[in-house]
PDB file of C-alpha atoms in Angstrom:
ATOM      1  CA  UNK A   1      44.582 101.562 141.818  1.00  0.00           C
ATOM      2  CA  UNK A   2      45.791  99.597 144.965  1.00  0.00           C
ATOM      3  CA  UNK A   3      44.062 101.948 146.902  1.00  0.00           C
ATOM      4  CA  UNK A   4      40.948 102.003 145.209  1.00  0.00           C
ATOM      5  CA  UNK A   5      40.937  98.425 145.444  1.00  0.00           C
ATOM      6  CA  UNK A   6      41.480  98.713 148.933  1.00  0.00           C
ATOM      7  CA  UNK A   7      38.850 101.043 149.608  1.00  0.00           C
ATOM      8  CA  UNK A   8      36.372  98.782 148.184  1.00  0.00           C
ATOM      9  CA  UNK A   9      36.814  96.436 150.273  1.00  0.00           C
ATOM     10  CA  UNK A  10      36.524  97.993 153.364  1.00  0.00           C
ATOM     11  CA  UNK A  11      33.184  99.545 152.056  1.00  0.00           C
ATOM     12  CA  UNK A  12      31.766  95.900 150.804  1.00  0.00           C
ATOM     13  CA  UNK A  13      32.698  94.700 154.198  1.00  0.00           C
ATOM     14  CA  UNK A  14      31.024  96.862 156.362  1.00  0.00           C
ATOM     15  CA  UNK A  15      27.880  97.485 154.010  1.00  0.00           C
ATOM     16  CA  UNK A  16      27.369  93.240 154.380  1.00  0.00           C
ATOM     17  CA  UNK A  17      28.036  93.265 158.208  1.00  0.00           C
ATOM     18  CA  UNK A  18      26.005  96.217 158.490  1.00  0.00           C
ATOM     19  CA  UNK A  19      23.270  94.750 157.113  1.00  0.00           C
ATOM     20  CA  UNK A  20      23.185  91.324 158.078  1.00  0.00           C
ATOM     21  CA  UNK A  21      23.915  92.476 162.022  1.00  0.00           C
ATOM     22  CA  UNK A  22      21.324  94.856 161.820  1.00  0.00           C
ATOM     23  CA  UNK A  23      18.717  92.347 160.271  1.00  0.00           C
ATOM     24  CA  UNK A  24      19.539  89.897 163.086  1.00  0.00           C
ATOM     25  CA  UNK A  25      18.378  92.585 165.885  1.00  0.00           C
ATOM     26  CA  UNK A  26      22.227  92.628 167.607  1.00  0.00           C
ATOM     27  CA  UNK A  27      22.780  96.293 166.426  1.00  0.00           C
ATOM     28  CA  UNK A  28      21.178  99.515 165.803  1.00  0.00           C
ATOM     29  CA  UNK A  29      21.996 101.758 162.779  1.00  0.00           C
ATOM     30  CA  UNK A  30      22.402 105.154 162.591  1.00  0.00           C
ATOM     31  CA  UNK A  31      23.121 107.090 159.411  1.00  0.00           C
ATOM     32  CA  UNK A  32      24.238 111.222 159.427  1.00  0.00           C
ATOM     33  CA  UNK A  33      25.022 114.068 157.913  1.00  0.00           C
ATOM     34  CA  UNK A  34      26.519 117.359 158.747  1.00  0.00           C
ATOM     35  CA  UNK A  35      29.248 119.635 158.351  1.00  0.00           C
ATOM     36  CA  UNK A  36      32.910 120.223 159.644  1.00  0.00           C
ATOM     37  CA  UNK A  37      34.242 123.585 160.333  1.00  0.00           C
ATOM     38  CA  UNK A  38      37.953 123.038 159.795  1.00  0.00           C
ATOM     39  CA  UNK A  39      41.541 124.334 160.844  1.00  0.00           C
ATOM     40  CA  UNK A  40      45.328 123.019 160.188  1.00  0.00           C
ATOM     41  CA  UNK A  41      47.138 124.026 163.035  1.00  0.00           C
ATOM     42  CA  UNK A  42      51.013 125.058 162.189  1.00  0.00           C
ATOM     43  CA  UNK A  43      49.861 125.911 158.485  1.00  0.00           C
ATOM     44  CA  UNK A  44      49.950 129.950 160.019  1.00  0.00           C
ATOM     45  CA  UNK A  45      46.255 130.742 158.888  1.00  0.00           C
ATOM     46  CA  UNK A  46      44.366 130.130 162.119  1.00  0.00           C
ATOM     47  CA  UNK A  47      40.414 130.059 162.793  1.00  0.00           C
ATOM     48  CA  UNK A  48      37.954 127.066 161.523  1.00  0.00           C
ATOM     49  CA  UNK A  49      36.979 128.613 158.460  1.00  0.00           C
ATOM     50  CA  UNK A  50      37.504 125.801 156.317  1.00  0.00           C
ATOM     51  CA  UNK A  51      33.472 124.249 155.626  1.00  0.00           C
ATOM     52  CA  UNK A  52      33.745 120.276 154.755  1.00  0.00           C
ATOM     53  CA  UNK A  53      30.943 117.889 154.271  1.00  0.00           C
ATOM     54  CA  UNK A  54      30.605 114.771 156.734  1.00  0.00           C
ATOM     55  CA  UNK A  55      28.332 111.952 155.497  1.00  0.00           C
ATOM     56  CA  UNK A  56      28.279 107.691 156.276  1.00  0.00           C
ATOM     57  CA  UNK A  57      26.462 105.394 158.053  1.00  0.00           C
ATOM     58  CA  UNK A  58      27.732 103.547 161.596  1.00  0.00           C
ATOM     59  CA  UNK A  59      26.673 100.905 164.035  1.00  0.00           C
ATOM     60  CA  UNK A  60      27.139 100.116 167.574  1.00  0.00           C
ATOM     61  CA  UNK A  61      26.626  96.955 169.947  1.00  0.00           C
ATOM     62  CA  UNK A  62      26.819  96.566 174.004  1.00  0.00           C
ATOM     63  CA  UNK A  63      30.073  95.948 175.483  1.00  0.00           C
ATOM     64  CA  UNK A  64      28.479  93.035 177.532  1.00  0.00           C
ATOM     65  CA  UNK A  65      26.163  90.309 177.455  1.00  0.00           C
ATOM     66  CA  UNK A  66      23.378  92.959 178.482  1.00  0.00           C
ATOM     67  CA  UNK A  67      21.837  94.563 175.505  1.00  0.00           C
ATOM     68  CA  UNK A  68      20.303  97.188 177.699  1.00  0.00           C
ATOM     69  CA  UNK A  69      23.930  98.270 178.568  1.00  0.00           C
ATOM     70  CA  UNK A  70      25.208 101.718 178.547  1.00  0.00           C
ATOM     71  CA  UNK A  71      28.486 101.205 177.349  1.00  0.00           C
ATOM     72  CA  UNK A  72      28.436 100.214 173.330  1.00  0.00           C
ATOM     73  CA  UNK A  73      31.019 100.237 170.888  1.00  0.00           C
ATOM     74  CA  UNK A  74      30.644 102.164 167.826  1.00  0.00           C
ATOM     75  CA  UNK A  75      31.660 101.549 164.302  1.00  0.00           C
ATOM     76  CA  UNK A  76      31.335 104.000 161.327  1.00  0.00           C
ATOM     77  CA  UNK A  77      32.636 104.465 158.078  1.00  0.00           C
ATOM     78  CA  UNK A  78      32.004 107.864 156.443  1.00  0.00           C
ATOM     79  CA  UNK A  79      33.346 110.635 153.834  1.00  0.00           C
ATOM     80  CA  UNK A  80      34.511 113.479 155.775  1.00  0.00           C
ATOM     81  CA  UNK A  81      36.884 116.629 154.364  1.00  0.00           C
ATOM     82  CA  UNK A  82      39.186 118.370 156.150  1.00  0.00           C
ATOM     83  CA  UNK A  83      41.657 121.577 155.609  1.00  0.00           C
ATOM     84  CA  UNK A  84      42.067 125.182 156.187  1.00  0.00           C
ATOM     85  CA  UNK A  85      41.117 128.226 154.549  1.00  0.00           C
ATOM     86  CA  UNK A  86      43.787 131.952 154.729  1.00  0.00           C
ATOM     87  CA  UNK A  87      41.545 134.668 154.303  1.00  0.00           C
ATOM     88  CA  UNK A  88      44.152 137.037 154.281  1.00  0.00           C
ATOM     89  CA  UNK A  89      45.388 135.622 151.315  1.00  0.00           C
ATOM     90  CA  UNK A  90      42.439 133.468 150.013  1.00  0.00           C
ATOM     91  CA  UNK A  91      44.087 130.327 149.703  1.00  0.00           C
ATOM     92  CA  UNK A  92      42.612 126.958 150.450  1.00  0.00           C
ATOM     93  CA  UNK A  93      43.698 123.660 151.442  1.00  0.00           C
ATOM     94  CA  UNK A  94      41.775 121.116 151.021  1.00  0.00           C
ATOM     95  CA  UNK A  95      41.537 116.709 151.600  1.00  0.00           C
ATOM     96  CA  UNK A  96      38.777 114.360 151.386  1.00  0.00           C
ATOM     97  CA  UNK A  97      38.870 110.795 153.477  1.00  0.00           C
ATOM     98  CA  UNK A  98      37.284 107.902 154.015  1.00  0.00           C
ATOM     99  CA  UNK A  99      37.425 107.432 157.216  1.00  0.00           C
ATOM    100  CA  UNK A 100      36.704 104.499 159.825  1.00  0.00           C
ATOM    101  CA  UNK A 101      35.998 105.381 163.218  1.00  0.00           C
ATOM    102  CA  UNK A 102      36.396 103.391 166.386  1.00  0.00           C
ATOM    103  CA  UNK A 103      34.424 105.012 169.865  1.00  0.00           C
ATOM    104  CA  UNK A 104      33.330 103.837 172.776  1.00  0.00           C
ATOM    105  CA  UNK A 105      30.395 105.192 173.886  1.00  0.00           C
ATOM    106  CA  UNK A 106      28.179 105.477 177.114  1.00  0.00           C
ATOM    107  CA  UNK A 107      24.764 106.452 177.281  1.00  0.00           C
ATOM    108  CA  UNK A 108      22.372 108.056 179.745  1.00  0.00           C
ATOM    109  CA  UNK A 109      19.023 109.892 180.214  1.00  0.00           C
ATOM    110  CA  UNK A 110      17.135 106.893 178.429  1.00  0.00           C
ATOM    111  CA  UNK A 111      19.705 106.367 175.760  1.00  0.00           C
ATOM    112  CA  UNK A 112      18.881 110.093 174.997  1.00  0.00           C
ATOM    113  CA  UNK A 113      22.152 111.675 175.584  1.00  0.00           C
ATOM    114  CA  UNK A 114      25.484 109.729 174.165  1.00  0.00           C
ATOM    115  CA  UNK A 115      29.175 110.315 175.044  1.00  0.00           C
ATOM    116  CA  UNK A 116      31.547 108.699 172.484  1.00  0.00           C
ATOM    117  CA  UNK A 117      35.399 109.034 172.423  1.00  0.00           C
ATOM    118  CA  UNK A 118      38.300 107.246 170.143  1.00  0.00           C
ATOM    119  CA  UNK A 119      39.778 107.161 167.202  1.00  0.00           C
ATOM    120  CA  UNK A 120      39.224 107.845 163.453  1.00  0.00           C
ATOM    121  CA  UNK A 121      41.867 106.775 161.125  1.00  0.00           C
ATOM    122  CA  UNK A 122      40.930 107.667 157.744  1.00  0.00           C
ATOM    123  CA  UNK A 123      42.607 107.068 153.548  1.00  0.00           C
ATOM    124  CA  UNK A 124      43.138 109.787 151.520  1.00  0.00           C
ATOM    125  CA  UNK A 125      40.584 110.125 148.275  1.00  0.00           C
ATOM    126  CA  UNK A 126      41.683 113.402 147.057  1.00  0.00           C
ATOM    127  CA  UNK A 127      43.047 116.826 148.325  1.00  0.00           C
ATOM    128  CA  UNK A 128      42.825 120.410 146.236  1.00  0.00           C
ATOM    129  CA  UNK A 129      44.494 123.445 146.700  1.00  0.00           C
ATOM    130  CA  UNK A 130      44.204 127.220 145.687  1.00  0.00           C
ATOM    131  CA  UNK A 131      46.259 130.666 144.799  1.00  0.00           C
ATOM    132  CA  UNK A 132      49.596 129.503 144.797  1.00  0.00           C
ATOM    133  CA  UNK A 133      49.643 126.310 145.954  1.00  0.00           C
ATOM    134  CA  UNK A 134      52.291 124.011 143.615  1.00  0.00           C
ATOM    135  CA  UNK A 135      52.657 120.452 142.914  1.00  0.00           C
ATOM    136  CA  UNK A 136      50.053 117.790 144.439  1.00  0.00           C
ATOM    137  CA  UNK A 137      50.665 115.482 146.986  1.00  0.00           C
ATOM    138  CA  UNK A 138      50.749 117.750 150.385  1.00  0.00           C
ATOM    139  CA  UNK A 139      49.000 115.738 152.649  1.00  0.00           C
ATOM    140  CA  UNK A 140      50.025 111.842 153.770  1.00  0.00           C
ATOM    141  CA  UNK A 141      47.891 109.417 152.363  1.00  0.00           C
ATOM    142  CA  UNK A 142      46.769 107.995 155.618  1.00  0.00           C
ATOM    143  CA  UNK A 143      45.293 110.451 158.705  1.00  0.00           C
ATOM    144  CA  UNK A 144      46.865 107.637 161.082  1.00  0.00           C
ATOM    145  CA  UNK A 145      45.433 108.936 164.107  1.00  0.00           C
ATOM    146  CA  UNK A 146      42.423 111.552 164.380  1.00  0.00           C
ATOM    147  CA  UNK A 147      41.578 111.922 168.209  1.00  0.00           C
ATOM    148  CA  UNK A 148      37.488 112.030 168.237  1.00  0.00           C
ATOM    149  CA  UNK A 149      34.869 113.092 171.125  1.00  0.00           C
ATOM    150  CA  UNK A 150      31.209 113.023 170.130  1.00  0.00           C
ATOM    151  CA  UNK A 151      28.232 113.735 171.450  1.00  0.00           C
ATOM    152  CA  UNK A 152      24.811 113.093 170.391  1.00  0.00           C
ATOM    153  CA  UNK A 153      21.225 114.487 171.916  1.00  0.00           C
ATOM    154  CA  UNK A 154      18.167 112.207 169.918  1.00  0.00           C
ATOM    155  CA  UNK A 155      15.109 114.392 170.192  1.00  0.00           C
ATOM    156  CA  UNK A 156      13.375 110.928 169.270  1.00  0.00           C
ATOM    157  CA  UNK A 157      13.461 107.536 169.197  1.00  0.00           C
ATOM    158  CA  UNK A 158      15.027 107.921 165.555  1.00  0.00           C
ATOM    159  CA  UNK A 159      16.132 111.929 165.259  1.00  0.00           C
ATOM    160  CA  UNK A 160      19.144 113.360 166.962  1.00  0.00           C
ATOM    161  CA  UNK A 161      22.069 115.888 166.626  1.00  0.00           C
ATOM    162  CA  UNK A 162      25.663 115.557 166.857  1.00  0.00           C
ATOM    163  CA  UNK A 163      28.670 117.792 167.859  1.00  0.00           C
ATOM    164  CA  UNK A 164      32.060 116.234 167.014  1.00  0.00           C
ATOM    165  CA  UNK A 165      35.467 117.182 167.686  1.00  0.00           C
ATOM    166  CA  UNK A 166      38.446 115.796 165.932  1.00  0.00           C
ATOM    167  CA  UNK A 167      42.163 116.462 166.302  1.00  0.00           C
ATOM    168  CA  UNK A 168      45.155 114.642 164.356  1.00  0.00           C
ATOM    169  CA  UNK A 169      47.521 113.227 166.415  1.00  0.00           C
ATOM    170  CA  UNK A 170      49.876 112.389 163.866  1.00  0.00           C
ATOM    171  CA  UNK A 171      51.344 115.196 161.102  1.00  0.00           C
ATOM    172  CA  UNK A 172      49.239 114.812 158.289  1.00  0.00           C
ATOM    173  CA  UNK A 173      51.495 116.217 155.397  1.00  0.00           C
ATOM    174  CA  UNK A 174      54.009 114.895 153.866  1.00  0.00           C
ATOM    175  CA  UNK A 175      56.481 118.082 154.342  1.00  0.00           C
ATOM    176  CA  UNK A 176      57.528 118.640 157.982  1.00  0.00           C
ATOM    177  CA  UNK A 177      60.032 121.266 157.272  1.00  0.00           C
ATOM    178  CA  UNK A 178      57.826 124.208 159.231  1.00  0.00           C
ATOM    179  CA  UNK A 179      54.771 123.791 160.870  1.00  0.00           C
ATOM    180  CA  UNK A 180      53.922 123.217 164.765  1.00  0.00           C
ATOM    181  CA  UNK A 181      54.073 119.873 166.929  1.00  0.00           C
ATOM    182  CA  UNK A 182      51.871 118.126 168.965  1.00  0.00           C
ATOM    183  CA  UNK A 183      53.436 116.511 172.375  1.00  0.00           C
ATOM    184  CA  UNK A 184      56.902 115.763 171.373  1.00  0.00           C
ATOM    185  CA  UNK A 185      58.944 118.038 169.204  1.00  0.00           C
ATOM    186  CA  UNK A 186      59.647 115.393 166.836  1.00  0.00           C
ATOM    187  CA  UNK A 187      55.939 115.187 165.733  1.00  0.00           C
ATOM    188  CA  UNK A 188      56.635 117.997 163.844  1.00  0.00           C
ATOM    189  CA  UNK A 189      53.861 119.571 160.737  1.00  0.00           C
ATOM    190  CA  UNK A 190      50.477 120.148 160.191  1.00  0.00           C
ATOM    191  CA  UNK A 191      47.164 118.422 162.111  1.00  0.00           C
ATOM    192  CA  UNK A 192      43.593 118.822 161.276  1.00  0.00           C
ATOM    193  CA  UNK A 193      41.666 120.741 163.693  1.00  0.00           C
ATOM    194  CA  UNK A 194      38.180 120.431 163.533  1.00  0.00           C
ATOM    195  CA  UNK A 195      34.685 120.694 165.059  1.00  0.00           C
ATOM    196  CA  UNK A 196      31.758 119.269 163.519  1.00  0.00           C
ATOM    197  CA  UNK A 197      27.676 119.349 163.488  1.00  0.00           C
ATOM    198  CA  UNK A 198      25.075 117.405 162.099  1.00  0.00           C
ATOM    199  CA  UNK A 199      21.995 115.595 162.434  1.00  0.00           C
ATOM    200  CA  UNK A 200      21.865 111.821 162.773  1.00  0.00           C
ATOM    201  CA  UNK A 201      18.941 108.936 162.442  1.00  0.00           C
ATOM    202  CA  UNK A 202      18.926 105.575 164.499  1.00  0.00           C
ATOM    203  CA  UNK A 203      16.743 102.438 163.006  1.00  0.00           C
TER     204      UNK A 203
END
């Protein structure tokens, strides 16, 4: 329930700022949609055959007193799911997030072209699991640290498309008995892997 609530309010707060920034002229808006095409590294199944759905809405403003600047900082909050799929054995492992991600972002060819790195930390919403799977509760219910690069070609003023890459820097289940690591052996587990595509519109 806590986390519901939680949830909530971090949506209510961003719809109202998004809204009442974007009314004032200071931001643009961009809304997407687009799929991820997922892997767990150190779950042993290998490849990004895991399909997701990524969906939200985001916002960005110049970094300087100069609208026209190419350096903006992005804001987005969005439903994304992550996991892995075996195919050897047909199991699937599978978590849905809302997630909240912070880029900073530099622009060229006419605001055309956009390069946009940071992080996404994202809350748990639900996770599912197939063929052998037992028990609930595998992954944490934070992603702490997702490690994101984007980059987005607008075709138009309004229509673009987005490739995204993601990588957990942080193990994201809660059992860190096997698995891989990521720089230090102690950061022992699992870590979404993913790329993404999608298209995206700008107001």
């Amino acid at each position: 329930m806590k986390r519901r609530l939680y949830l909530l309010a971090i949506i209510s707060f961003f719809s109202f700022q998004f809204s009442i920034s974007h009314a004032q002229g200071r931001f643009d808006a961009t809304v997407y949609a687009g799929a991820n095409f997922c892997q767990l590294d150190g779950d042993q199944a290998g490849s990004y055959s895991h399909l997701g759905l990524r969906a939200g809405v985001g916002t960005s403003f110049a970094l300087s007193a100069n609208a026209g600047s190419p350096w903006r900082m992005v804001i987005e909050l969005a439903f994304t799911n992550k996991g892995s799929y075996n195919k050897d054995y047909n199991t699937t492992l599978s978590a849905s997030y809302i997630e909240i991600p912070l880029l900073m972002s530099y622009s060229s060819m006419e605001n055309r072209l956009r390069i946009a790195a940071g992080v996404a930390p994202a809350i748990k919403v639900g996770e599912s699991f197939t063929n052998g799977y037992p028990g609930d509760n595998i992954f944490t219910a934070v992603d702490w640290l997702p490690l994101t690069l984007s980059v987005r070609y607008r075709f138009t003023d309004h229509l673009g498309i987005e490739a995204r890459f993601q990588y957990s820097a942080l193990s994201v289940t809660n059992d860190n008995s096997n698995g891989t690591y990521f720089l230090l052996q102690s950061n022992k587990g699992c870590f979404h892997n993913l790329a993404g595509l999608g298209l995206t519109y700008t107001f």
